[in-house]
Short mmCIF file of C-alpha atoms in Angstrom, two decimals:
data_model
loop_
_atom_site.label_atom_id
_atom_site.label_comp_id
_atom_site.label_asym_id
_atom_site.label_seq_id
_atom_site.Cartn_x
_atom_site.Cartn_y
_atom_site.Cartn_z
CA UNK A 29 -16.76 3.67 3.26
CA UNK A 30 -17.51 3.76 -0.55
CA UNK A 31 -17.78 8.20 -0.22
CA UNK A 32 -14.63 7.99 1.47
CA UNK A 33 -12.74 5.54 -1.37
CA UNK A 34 -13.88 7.45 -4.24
CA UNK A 35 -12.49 10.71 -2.81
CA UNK A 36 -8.76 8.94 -2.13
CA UNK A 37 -9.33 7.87 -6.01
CA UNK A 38 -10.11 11.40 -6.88
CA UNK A 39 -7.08 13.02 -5.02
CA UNK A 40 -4.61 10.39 -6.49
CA UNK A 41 -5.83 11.41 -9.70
CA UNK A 42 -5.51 14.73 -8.66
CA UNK A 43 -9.23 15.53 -9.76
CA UNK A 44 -10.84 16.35 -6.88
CA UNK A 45 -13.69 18.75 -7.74
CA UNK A 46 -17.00 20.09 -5.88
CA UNK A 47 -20.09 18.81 -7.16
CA UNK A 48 -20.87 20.75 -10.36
CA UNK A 49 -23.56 23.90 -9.26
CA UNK A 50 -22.37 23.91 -5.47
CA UNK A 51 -20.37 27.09 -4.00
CA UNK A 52 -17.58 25.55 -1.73
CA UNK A 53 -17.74 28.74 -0.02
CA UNK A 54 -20.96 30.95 0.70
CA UNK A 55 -21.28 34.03 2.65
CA UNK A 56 -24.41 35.24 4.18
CA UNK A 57 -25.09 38.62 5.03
CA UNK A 58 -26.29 38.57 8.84
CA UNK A 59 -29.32 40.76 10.55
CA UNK A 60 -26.50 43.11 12.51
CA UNK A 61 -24.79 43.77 9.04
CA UNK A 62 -22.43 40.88 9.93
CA UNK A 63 -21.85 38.39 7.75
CA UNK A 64 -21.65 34.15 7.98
CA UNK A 65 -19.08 32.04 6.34
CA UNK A 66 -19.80 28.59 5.42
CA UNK A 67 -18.26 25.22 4.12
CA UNK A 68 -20.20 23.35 1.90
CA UNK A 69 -20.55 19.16 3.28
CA UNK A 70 -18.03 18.66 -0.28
CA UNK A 71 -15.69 20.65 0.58
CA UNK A 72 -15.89 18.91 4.50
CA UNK A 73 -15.49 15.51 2.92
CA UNK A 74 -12.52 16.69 0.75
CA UNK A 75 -10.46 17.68 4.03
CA UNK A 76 -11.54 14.64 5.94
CA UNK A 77 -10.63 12.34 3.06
CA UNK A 78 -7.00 14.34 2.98
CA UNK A 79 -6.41 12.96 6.68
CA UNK A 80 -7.47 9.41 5.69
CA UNK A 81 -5.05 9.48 2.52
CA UNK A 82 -2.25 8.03 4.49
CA UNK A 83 -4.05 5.52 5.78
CA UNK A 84 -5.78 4.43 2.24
CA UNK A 85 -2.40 4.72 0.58
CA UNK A 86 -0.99 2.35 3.29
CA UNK A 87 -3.45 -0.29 3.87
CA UNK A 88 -5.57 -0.45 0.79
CA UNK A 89 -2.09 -0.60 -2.14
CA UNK A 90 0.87 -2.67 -2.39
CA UNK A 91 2.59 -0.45 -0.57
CA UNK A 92 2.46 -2.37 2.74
CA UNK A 93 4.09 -4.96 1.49
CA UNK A 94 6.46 -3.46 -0.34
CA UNK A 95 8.33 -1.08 2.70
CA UNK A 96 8.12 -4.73 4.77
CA UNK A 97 10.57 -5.77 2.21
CA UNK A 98 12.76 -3.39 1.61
CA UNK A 99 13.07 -2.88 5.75
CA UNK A 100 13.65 -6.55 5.98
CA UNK A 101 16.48 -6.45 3.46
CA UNK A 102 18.30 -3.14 4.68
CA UNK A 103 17.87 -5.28 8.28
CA UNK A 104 19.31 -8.17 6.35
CA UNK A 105 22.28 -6.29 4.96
CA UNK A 106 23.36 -4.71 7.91
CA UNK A 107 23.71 -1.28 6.73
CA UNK A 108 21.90 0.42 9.49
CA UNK A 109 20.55 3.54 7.75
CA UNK A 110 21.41 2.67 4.51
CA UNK A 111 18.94 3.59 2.17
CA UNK A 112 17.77 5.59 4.48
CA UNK A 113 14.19 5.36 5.87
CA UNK A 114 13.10 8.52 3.57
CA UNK A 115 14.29 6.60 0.70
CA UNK A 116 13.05 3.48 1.36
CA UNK A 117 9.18 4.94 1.76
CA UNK A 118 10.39 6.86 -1.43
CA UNK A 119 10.92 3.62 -2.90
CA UNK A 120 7.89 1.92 -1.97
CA UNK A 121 5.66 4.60 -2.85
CA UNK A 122 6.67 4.81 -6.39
CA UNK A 123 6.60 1.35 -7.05
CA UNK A 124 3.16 1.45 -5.21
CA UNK A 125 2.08 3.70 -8.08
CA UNK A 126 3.41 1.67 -10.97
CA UNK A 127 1.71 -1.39 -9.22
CA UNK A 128 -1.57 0.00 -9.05
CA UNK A 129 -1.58 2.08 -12.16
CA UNK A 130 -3.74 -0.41 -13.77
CA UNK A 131 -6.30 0.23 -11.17
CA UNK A 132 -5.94 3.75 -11.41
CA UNK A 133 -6.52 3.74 -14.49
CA UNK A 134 -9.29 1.93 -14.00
CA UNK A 135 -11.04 3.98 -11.89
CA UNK A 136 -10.16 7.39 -13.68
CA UNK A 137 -11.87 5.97 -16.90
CA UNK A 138 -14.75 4.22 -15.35
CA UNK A 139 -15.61 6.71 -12.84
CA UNK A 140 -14.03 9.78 -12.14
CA UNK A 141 -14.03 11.04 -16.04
CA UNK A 142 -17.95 10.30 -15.86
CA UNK A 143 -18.50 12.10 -12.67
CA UNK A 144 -16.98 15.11 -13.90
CA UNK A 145 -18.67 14.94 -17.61
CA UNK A 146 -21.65 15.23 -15.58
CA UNK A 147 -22.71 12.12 -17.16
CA UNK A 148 -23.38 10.01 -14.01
CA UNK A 149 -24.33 10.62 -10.30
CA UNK A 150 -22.31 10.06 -7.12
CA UNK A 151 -23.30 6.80 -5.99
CA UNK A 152 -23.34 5.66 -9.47
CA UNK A 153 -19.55 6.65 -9.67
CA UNK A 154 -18.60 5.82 -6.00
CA UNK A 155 -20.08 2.44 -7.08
CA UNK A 156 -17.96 2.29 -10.54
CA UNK A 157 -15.14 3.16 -8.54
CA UNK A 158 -15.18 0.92 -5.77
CA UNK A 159 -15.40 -2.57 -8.26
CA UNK A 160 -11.48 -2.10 -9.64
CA UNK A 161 -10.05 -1.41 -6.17
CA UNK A 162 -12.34 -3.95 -4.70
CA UNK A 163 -11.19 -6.85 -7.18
CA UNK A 164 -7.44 -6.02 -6.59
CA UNK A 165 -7.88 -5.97 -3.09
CA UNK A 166 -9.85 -9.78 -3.44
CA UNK A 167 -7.13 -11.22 -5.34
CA UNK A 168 -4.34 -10.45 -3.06
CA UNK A 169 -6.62 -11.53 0.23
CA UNK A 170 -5.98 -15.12 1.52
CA UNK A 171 -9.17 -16.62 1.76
CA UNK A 172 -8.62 -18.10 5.54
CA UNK A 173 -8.15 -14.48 6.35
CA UNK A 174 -11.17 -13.59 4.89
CA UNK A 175 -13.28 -16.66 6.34
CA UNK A 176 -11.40 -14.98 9.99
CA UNK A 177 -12.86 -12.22 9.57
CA UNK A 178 -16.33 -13.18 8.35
CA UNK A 179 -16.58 -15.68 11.33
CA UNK A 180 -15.47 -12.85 13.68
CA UNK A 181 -17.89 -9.96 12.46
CA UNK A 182 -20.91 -12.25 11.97
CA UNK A 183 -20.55 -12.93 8.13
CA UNK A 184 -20.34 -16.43 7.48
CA UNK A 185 -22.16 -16.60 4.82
CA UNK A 186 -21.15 -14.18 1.78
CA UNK A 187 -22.74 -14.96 -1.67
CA UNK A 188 -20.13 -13.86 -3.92
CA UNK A 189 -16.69 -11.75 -3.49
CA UNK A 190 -18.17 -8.84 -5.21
CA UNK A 191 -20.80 -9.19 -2.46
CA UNK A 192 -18.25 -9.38 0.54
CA UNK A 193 -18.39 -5.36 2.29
CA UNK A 194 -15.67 -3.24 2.70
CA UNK A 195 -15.58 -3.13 6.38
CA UNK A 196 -14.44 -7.17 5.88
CA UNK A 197 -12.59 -6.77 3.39
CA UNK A 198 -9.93 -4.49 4.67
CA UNK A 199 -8.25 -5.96 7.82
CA UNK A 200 -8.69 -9.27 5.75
CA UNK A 201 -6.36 -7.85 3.19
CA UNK A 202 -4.38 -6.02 5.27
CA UNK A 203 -3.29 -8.95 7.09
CA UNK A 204 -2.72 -10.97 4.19
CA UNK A 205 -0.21 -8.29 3.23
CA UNK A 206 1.76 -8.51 6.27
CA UNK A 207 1.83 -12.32 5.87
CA UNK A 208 3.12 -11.95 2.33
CA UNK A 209 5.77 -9.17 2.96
CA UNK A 210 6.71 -11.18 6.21
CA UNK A 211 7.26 -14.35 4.03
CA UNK A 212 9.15 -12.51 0.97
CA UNK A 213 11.41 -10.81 3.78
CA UNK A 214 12.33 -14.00 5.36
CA UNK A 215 13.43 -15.38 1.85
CA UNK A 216 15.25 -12.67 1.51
CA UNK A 217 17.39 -12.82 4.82
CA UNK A 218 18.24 -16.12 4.59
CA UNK A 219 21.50 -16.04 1.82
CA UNK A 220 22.65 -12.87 4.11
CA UNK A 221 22.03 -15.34 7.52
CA UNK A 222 24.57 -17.88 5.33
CA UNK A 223 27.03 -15.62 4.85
CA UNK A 224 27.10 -14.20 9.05
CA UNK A 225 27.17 -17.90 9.55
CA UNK A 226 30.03 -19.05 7.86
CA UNK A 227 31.90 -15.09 8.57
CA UNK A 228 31.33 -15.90 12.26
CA UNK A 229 32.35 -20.07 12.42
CA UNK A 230 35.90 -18.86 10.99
CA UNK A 231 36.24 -16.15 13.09
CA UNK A 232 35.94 -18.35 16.04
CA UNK A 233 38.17 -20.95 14.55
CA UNK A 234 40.73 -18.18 14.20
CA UNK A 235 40.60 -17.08 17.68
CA UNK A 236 39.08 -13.89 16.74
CA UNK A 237 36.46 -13.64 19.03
CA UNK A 238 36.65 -9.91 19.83
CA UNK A 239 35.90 -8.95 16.06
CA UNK A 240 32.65 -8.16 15.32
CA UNK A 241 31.68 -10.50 12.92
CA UNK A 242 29.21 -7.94 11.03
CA UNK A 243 32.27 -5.90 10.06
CA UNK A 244 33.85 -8.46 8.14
CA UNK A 245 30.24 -9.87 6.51
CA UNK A 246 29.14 -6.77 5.50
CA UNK A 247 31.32 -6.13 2.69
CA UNK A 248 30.49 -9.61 1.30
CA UNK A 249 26.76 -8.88 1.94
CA UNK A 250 26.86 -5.70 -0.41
CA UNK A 251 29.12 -7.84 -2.84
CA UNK A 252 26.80 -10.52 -3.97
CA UNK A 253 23.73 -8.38 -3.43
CA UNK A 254 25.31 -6.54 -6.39
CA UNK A 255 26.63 -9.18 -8.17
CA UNK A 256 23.11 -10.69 -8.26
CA UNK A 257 21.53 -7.75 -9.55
CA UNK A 258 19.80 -7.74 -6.24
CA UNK A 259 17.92 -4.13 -6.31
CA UNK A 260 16.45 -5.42 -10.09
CA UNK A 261 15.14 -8.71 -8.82
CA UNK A 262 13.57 -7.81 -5.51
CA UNK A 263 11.82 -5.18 -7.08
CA UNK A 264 10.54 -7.26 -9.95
CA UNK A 265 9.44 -10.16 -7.82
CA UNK A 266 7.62 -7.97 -5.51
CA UNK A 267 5.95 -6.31 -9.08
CA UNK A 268 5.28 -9.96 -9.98
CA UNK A 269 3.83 -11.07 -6.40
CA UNK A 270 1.09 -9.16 -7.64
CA UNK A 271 0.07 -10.39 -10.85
CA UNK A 272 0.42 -14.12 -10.57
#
């Protein structure tokens, strides 16, 4: 799990390199006057860790959280496909990198810069790398869903967080994330609830019951989602969600 972290940090970075010394590609000259082509076990890793990227971007950032929230408030609007779902990962994936720039950072100073100065050895930097991610990934976990988790695989007893393995770690946080993107959401929807409340009650009172009462809401939706500021303060409270 730890190989498989510090090459996702190493292609965010964009740094990904072969071990120093090691041909990515060989060719051997065979017995027929053939020859045999052959991978290096790096340059394996590097293309299985590309297929896990998605995954590791997903479930081990903010961004989870962050495309609950911005679904839940297009849903919340009304707008159907407005933003549409290309801009709203857009969205979410930028402010996933300003987020987690700090631990970026992080790991590009601690770890990958070392690793390629040649000045320590893999499991000494898969080790230096996996501390950042692993403390921002422990302060966003719930600890009930972390105790879950423990009790279900057989951990009850961990001695410290730094101590608590990946494989725990990650569906404990990953939950927690849906929780809190679930809970933000619902804050979120309840205003725009008010207002297809009250737009409905005095629709019936009219004796406009064939009018859809999301045509005449929406319009005051978008107003005082603008008038608010709305777009600035949901994305600085979900900034903030993750620093407090």
């Amino acid at each position: 799990m730890r190989g498989v972290l510090f090459m996702v940090m190493l292609m965010v970075a964009g740094l990904a390199q072969a071990a120093p010394g090691v041909d990515a590609f060989s060719v051997t000259p065979g017995a027929n006057g053939g020859q045999t082509y052959t991978l290096s076990i790096q340059v394996l890793l590097f293309m299985t860790a590309l297929t896990l990227l998605p995954s590791a971007l997903m479930m081990m950032t903010s961004f989870a959280r962050i495309i609950i929230v911005l679904a839940i408030l297009r849903q919340a609007l009304g707008t159907q496909n407005t933003p549409s779902n290309q801009i709203l990962v857009a969205l979410a994936l930028f402010l996933t990198v300003f987020i987690m720039a700090p631990v970026f950072t992080k790991v590009n100073e601690v770890a990958i810069k070392p690793y390629l100065n040649e000045k320590v050895t893999a499991m000494q930097a898969l080790e230096r790398a996996a501390k950042p991610v692993r403390e921002f990934m422990l302060a966003q976990t719930r600890e009930d869903d972390l105790a879950l988790f423990a009790r279900i695989s057989g951990h009850e007893k961990i001695d410290t967080p730094e101590a608590t393995p990946f494989t725990l770690l990650l569906p404990a946080f990953a939950t927690s994330e849906l929780k809190t993107g679930f809970q933000i959401g619902f804050l979120l929807f309840i205003p725009f609830l008010v207002i297809d409340v009250v737009v409905a009650s005095v629709l019936m009172s009219m004796g406009m019951m064939m009018l859809s009462p999301l045509i005449i809401s929406l319009p005051f939706k978008i107003l005082l989602f603008v008038l608010i500021d709305g777009w600035s303060l949901v994305f600085g409270t979900l900034a903030s969600s993750f620093y407090t």
